[in-house]
Structures are given as C-alpha cells and as structure tokens.
Coordinates of C-alpha atoms and ligand atoms in Angstrom, one line a residue:
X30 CA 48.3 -99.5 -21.3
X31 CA 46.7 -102.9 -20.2
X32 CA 48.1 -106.2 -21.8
X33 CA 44.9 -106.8 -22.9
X34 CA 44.2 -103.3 -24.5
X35 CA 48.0 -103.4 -26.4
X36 CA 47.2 -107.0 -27.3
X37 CA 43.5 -105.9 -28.6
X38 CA 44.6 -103.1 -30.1
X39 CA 46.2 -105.0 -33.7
X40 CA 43.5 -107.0 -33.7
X41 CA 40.9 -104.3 -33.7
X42 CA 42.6 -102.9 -36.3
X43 CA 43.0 -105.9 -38.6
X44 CA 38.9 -106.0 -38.5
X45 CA 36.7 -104.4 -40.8
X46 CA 36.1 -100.5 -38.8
X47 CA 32.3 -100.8 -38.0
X48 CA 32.7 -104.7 -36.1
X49 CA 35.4 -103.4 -34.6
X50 CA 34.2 -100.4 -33.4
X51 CA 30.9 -102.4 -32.3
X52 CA 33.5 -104.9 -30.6
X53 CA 34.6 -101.7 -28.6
X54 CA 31.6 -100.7 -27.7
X55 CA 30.6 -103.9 -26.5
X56 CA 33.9 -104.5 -24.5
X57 CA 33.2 -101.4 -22.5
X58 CA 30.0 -101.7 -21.9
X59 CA 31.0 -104.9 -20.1
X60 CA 33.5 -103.9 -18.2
X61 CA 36.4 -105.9 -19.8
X62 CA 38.4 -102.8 -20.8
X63 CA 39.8 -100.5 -17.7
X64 CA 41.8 -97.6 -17.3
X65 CA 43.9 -96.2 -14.6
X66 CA 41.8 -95.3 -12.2
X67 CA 44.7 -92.1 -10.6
X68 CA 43.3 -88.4 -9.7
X69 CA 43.7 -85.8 -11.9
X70 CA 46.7 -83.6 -11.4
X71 CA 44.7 -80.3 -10.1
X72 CA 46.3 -78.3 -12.6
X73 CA 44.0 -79.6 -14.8
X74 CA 40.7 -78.6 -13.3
X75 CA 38.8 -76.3 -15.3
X76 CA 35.3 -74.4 -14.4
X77 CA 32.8 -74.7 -17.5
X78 CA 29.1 -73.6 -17.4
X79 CA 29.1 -73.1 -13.6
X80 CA 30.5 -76.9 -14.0
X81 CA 34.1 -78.1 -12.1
X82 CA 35.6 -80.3 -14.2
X83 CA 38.6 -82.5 -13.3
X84 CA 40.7 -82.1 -16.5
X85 CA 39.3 -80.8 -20.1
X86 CA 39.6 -83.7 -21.8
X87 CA 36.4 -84.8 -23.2
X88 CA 35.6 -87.3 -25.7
X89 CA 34.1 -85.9 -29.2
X90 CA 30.2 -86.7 -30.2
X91 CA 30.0 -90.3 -32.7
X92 CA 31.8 -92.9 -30.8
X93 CA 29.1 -93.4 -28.3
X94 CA 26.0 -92.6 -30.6
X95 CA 23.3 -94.3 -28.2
X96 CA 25.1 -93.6 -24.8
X97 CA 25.7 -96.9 -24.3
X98 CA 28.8 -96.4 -22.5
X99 CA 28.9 -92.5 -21.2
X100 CA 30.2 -94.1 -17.7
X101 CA 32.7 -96.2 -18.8
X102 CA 34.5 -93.5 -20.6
X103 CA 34.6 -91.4 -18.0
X104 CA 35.8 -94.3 -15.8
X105 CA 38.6 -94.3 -18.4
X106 CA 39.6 -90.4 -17.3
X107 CA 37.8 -88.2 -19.7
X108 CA 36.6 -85.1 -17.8
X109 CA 33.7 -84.7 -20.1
X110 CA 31.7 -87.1 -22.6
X111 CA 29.7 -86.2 -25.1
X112 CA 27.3 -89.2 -27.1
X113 CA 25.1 -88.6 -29.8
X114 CA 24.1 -87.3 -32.5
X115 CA 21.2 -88.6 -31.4
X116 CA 18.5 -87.9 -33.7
X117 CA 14.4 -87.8 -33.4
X118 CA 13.6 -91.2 -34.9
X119 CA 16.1 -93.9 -35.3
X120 CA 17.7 -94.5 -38.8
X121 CA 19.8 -96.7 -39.9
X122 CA 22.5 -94.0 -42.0
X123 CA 24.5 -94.7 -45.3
X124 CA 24.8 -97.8 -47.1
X125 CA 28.0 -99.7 -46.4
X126 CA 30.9 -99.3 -46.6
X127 CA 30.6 -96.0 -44.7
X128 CA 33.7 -96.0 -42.2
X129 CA 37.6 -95.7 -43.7
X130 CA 40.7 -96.2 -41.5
X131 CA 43.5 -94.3 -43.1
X132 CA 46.5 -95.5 -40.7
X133 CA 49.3 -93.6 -42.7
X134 CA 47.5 -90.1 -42.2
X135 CA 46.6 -91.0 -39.0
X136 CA 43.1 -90.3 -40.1
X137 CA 39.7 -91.8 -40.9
X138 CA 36.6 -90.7 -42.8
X139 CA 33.2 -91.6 -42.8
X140 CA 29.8 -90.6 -44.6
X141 CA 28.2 -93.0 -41.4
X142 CA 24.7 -90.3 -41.9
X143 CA 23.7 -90.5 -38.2
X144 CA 23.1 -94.0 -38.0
X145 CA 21.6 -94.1 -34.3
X146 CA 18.4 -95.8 -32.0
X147 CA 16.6 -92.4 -32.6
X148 CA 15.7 -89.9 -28.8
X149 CA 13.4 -93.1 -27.5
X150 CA 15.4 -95.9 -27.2
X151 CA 18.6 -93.1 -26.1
X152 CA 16.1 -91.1 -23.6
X153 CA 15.7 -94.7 -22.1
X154 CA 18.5 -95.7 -21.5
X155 CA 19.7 -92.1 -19.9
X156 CA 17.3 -92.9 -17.4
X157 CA 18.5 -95.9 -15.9
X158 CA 22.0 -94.4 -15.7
X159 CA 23.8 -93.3 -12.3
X160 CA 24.8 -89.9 -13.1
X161 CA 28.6 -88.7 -12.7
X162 CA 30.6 -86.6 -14.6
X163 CA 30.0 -84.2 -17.2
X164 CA 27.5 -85.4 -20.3
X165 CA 27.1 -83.5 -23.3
X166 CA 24.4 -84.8 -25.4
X167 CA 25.0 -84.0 -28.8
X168 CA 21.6 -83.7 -31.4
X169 CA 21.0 -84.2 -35.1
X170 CA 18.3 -83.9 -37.2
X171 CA 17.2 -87.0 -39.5
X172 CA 17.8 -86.8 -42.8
X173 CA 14.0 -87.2 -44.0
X174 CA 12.9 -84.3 -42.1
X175 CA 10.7 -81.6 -42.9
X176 CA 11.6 -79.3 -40.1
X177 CA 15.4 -79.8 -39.0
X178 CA 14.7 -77.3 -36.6
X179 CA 11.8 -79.2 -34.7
X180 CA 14.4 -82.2 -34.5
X181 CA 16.4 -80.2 -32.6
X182 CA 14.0 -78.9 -30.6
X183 CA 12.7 -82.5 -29.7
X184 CA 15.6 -83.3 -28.8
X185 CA 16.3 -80.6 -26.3
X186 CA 12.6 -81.7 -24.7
X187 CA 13.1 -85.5 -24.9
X188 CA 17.1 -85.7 -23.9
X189 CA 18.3 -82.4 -22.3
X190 CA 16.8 -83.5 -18.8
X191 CA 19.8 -86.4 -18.9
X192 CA 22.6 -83.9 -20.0
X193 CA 24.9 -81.6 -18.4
X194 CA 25.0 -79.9 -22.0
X195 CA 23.7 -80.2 -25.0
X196 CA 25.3 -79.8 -28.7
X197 CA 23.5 -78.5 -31.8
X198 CA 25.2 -80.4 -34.5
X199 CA 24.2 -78.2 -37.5
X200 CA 27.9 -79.4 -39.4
X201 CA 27.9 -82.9 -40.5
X202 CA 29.0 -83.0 -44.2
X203 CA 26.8 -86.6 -44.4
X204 CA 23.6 -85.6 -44.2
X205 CA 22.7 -83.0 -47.2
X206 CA 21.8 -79.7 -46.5
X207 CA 22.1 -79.8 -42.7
X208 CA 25.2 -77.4 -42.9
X209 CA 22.9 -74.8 -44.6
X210 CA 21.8 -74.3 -40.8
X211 CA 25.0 -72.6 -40.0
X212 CA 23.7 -69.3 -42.1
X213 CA 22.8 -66.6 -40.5
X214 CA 19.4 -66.3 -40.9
X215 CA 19.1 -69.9 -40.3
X216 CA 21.3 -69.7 -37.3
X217 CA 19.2 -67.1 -35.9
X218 CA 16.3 -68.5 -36.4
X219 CA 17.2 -72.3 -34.9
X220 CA 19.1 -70.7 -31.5
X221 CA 15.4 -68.1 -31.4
X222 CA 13.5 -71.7 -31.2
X223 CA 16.1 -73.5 -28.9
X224 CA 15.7 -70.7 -26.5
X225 CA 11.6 -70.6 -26.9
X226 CA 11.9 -74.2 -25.8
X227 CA 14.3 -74.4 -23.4
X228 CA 12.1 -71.3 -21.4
X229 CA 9.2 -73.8 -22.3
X230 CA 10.4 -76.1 -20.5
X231 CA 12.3 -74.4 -17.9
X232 CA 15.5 -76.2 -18.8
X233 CA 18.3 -74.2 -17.6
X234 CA 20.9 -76.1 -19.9
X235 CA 23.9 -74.6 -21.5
X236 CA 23.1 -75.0 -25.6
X237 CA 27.0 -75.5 -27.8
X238 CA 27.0 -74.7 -31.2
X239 CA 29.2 -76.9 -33.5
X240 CA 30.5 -75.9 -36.2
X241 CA 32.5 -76.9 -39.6
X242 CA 36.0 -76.4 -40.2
X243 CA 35.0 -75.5 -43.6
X244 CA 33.5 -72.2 -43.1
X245 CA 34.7 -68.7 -44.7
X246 CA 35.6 -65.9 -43.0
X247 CA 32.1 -64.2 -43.6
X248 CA 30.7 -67.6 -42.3
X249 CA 32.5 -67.3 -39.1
X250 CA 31.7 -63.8 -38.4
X251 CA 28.1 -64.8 -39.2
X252 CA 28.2 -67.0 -36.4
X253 CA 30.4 -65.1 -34.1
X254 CA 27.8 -62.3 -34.1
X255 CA 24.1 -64.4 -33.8
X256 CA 26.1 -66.4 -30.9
X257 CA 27.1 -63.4 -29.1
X258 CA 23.2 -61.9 -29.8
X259 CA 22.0 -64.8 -29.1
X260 CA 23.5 -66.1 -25.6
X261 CA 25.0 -69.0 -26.7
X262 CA 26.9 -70.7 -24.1
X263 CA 29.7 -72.9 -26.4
X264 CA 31.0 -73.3 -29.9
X265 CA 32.2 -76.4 -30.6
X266 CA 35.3 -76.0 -33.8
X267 CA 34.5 -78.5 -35.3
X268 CA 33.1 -81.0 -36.8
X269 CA 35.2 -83.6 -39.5
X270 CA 35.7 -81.7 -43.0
X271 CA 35.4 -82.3 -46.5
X272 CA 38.5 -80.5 -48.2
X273 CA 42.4 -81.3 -47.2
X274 CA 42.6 -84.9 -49.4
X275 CA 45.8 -83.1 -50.5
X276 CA 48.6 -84.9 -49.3
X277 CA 46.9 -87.5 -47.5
X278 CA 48.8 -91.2 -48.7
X279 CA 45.9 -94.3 -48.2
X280 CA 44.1 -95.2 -51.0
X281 CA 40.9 -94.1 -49.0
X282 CA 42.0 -90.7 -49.2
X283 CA 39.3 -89.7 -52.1
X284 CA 36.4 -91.0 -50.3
X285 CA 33.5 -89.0 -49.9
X286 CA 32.6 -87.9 -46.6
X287 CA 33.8 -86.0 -43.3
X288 CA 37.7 -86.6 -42.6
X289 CA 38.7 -86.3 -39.0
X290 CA 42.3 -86.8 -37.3
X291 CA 46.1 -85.3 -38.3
X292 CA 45.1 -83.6 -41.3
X293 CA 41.9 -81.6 -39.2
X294 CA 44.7 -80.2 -36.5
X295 CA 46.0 -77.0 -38.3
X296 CA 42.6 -76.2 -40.1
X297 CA 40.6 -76.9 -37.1
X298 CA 42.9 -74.9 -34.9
X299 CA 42.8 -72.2 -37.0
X300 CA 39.0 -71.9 -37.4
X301 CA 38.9 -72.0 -33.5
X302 CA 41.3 -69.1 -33.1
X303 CA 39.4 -67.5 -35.9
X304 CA 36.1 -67.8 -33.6
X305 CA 37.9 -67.0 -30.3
X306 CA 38.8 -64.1 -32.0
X307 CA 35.6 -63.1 -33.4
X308 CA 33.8 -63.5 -29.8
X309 CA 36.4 -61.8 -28.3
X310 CA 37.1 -64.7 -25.4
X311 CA 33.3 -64.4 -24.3
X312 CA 31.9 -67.8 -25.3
X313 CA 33.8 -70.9 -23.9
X314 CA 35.0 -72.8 -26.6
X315 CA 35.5 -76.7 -27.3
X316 CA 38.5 -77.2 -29.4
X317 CA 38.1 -81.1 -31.2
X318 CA 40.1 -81.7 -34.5
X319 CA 43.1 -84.0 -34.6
X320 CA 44.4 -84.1 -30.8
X321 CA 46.1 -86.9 -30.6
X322 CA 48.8 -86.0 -27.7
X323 CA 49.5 -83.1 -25.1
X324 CA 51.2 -80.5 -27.1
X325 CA 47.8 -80.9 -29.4
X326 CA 45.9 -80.3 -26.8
X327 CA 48.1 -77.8 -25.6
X328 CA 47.7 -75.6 -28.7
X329 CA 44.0 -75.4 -28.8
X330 CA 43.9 -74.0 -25.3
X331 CA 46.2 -71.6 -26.6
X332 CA 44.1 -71.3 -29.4
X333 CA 41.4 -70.5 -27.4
X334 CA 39.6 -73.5 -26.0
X335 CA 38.2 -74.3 -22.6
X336 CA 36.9 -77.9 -23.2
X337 CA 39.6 -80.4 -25.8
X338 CA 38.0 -83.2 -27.3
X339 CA 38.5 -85.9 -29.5
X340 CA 38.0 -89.2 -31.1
X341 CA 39.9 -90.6 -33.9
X342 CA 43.4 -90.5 -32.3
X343 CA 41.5 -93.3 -29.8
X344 CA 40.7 -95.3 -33.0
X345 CA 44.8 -95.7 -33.5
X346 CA 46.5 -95.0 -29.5
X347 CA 43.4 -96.9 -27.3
X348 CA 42.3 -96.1 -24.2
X349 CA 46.0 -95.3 -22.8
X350 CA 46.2 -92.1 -24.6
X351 CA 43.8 -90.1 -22.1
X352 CA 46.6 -90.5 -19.5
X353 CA 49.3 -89.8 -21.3
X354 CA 47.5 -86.6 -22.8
X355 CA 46.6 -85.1 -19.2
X356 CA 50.2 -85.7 -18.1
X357 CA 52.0 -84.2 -20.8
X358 CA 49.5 -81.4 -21.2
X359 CA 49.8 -80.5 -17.2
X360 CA 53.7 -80.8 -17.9
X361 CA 53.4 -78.3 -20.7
X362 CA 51.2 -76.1 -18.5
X363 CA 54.0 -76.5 -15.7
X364 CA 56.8 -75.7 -17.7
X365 CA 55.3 -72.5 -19.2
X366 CA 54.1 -71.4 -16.3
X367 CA 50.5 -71.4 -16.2
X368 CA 48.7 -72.2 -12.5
X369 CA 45.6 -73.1 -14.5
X370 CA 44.3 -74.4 -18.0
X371 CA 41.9 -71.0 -17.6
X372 CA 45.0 -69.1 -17.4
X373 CA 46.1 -70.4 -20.7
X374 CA 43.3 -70.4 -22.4
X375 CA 43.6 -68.0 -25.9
X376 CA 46.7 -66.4 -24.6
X377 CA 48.7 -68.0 -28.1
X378 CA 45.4 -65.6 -30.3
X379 CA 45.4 -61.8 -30.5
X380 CA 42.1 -60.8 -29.5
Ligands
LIG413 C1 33.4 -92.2 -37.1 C2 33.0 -90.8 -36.7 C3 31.7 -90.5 -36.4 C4 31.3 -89.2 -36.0 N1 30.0 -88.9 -35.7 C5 29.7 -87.7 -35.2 C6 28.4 -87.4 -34.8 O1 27.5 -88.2 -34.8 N2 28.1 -86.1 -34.4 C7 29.1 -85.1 -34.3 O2 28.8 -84.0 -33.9 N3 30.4 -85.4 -34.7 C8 30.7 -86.7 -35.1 N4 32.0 -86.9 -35.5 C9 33.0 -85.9 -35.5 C10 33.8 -85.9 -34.2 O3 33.0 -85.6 -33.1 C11 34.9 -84.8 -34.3 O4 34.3 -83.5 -34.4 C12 35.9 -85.0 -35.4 O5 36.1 -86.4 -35.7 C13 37.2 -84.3 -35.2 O6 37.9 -84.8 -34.1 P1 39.0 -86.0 -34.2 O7 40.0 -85.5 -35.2 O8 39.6 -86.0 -32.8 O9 38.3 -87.2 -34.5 C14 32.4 -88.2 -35.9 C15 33.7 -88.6 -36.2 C16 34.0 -89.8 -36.6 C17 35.4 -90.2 -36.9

C-alpha cells in the first residue's frame, strides 16, 4: 500500500461514511490515489461474453454510482468495473443517515435508495470517456415509477451503447417492491422486454441478472429456469441482504436496510452454488458477497463463479487489497493445480 493510502485510510474511517466515501471518490477522480501498476499473472485470465479479461476481479455496482471514476479503478487492477445503479431520472435516495460502518463484523449496511445523477447526466459523462477495460453498467428503476420495467428498458437504450455489459438490478432491499421483479412471471416478462429492446436497437450486449441472497429454493429454481429459457447471459449472486443480524456485535447491527461484507460470504456462496447448480454450469456467474481476500475469492470460483466482485471489504483494506487478492488467489490456483480460473470454476458444487 501507498503511504498516503495507509495514512488515509484511519482518517477516512474516523469520518462520517457518505463524506468519506465522497472524499474517495473525489481523490480518484483526481488522480491522487494510485495503485501498482504490475501485469496480471496470466493464470488469472478468464474469457467472459466473448470478452478476455486479465484477472476476474471486478468491482461490485454502488461505489461508483455516476461512473465518475470507471478508469481509475481499473487503473487500480480490477479486471472488470461495474458503476451504477443508475436509474432513469436522478433522485436523491433515503433520508440521512443512510450508510453504517460496522468495523467489528467487518460489515456495513445501507438503505442509500439509489441515490444517483439519473441515465442523463451518467450517459454524459460515458461519452467523454476513453474506453478500456471491461464496464458493466448496472440499472435500477426509481422508486416513483409506474413501469419499473420501462426504467430498465431506458436504460438499456440510453447507457448500454457505453457498456461492455449491463446488470438488471431487480434485488435491492431499499427500494420497496423492486425485489417483487425476481418472480417468475415478472422475471419473464422484464427479460421478454429487455430482449424486444435490445433487437430494437440492435444492441448485441450481454444482459446479467442480479439477484438476492434472500431467495428460497422455489425462488431460485424460478429463476434458474426463465434464465435458461430466456438466454440470459449472467447471474449476478447477489445483492446485500436483509436477514443474518444474528451475531453481528456494532450497535448498527439492527438497522434497516441491505447488509453487505463478512456476514454475506457463507449465504451468498451458498445461493451461488445453489444457482450454479440449478443452471447446470451454462450461465457464467458473478460471485460478489463478502470477498475480502484470496481464499474468498477462491471459494466462489469453486462455488461456481466466472467473474468475483466486491466492494465493502475496500471500505475497511483500501485500494491494496486488489493485489494482494489476485496474488493469493493465483497462488491458491497454483497450489491446487489448476492451469486456469475456467478450469476451477464450480468444480467445489455437484452439478
Ligand atoms: C454502500 C453500498 C451501496 C450499494 N449500492 C448498490 C447499487 O446501487 N446497486 C447494486 O446492484 N448493488 C449495490 N450494492 C451491493 C454491492 O454491489 C454488493 O452486491 C454487496 O455489497 C455484496 O458485496 P460486498 O460484501 O463485497 O460488499 C451496494 C453495496 C453497498 C455496501
């Protein structure tokens, strides 16, 4: 890690979460935090969506809401960044406070409510920026609208020119009634439109599904089978969940809202094997949920995942931590002999 970045890193954390996270943003955006700049061990090169991708590292949809930064993180050695959700008109999300750091669990949760600038001011500033990398744009749907489904499809018209992929958040727990979405008849009906509107617009564009960790088993096979029917490219397991306060210690732990970091590993793992199993290894998957080191990550390839992501492990390690997770995940590749992350990919689920 930089001096500056270890010296940074206390203070960021003595500040109240949304400066400091705006502080972040801020820094990046003008160039005062760096990363090693060193190749990626080619171990760690994975194929995704007809895509080469230098490692599978990617970093999860909410800390760059506006793509403000989407080049700057992948400067810092993510192999994929996704921003967003980015949803049709800009609103301004919960009322404050909205955003909990809960250092002892290694966790945080937040009811933010897609706070973002709305597809105008994001479309915008996509198209002023030099594209490298893999982008994923991830889309919500605000929380005044009629039609969720047209907010998607908006989005897919007004932003999927910029991205490399785009996600179909249908699981935030902050914005009521969204998760409804992940029903089947619902589900079949939003991918039915996505497709009609990606053929619309001749947008050849991989479409990712992401999904809640707290989904039943009849949930998941739900999904499993419209995704399979349906063509969908990627499931993303998942987004931050609203059960497992049980053993959690900071007094934040009974907040309402999504709660992301340690305590999402296991469930999130599990839900992703669950899917992996239920699409029998034919949809790439995107494991995100608590990866905060390479035997994490490690375990949702074997879980089943193409693509890792994450987010809140950044909030408490900094920008170090993407290094340190590609070397120790291409060590734990090495020593178990795997040539490939492909080759490891599910081989810890029974299909
Ligand atoms: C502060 C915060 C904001 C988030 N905002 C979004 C969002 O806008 N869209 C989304 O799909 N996921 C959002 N997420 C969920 C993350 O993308 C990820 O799925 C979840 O946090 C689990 O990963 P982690 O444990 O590595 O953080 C957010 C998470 C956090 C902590």
């Amino acid at each position: 890690m930089s001096l500056l970045a270890s010296l940074a890193l206390p203070l960021l954390r003595r500040m109240e979460p949304e400066r400091a996270h705006a502080l972040t943003l801020w820094a990046l955006a003008h160039g005062v935090v760096r990363g090693e700049t060193a190749a990626d061990d080619s171990l760690l090169a994975v194929e995704v969506w007809g895509k080469k991708i230098s490692n599978p590292i990617g970093l999860a949809a909410g800390f760059d809401k506006n793509a403000v930064v989407p080049n700057a993180m992948l400067r810092l050695g993510f192999g994929v960044v996704e921003v967003g959700s980015v949803t049709p008109r800009p609103q301004p999300g919960n009322p404050r406070p909205r955003l909990f750091r809960l250092p002892e669990d290694a966790a945080v949760i937040n009811r933010l409510g897609f706070n973002n600038e709305g597809h105008d001011a994001v479309a915008a500033r996509l198209a002023t920026r030099a594209r490298h990398g893999i982008l994923g744009i991830n889309l919500g749907a605000n929380k005044d609208s009629v039609d969720r489904v047209a907010d998607y499809v908006s989005g897919l018209e007004e932003l999927g020119r910029f991205a490399d992929y785009v996600t179909i958040n249908v699981s935030s727990p902050n914005t009521p009634g969204l998760r409804a979405l992940q029903s089947a008849n619902e589900l079949d009906e939003l991918l039915a439109r996505l497709d009609e509107a990606k053929q619309k617009a001749h947008l050849d564009l991989p479409l990712v599904l992401k999904i809640a960790p707290d989904l039943g088993t009849e949930d998941l096979a739900d999904i499993a089978r419209v995704a399979l029917a349906r063509g969908l490219a990627g499931l993303a397991v998942s987004n931050t969940t609203v059960g497992h306060r049980e053993g959690l210690r900071n007094k934040f732990r009974n907040e309402v809202g999504g709660l992301s970091g340690r305590p999402l590993l296991g469930p999130s793992t599990e839900v992703l094997a669950e899917i992996y199993r239920l699409t029998r290894g034919r949809i790439p998957l995107i494991g995100v949920g608590g990866v905060a080191n390479g035997a994490d990550a490690y375990a949702k390839i074997l879980a089943g995942a193409s693509l890792v992501q994450l987010y809140t492990a950044l909030i408490y390690q900094g920008p170090a931590l993407i290094q340190q997770i590609k070397r120790e995940l291409a060590a734990r590749l090495r020593a178990d002999g795997f040539a490939s992350v492909a080759a490891a990919v599910g081989t810890g689920t029974r299909i």
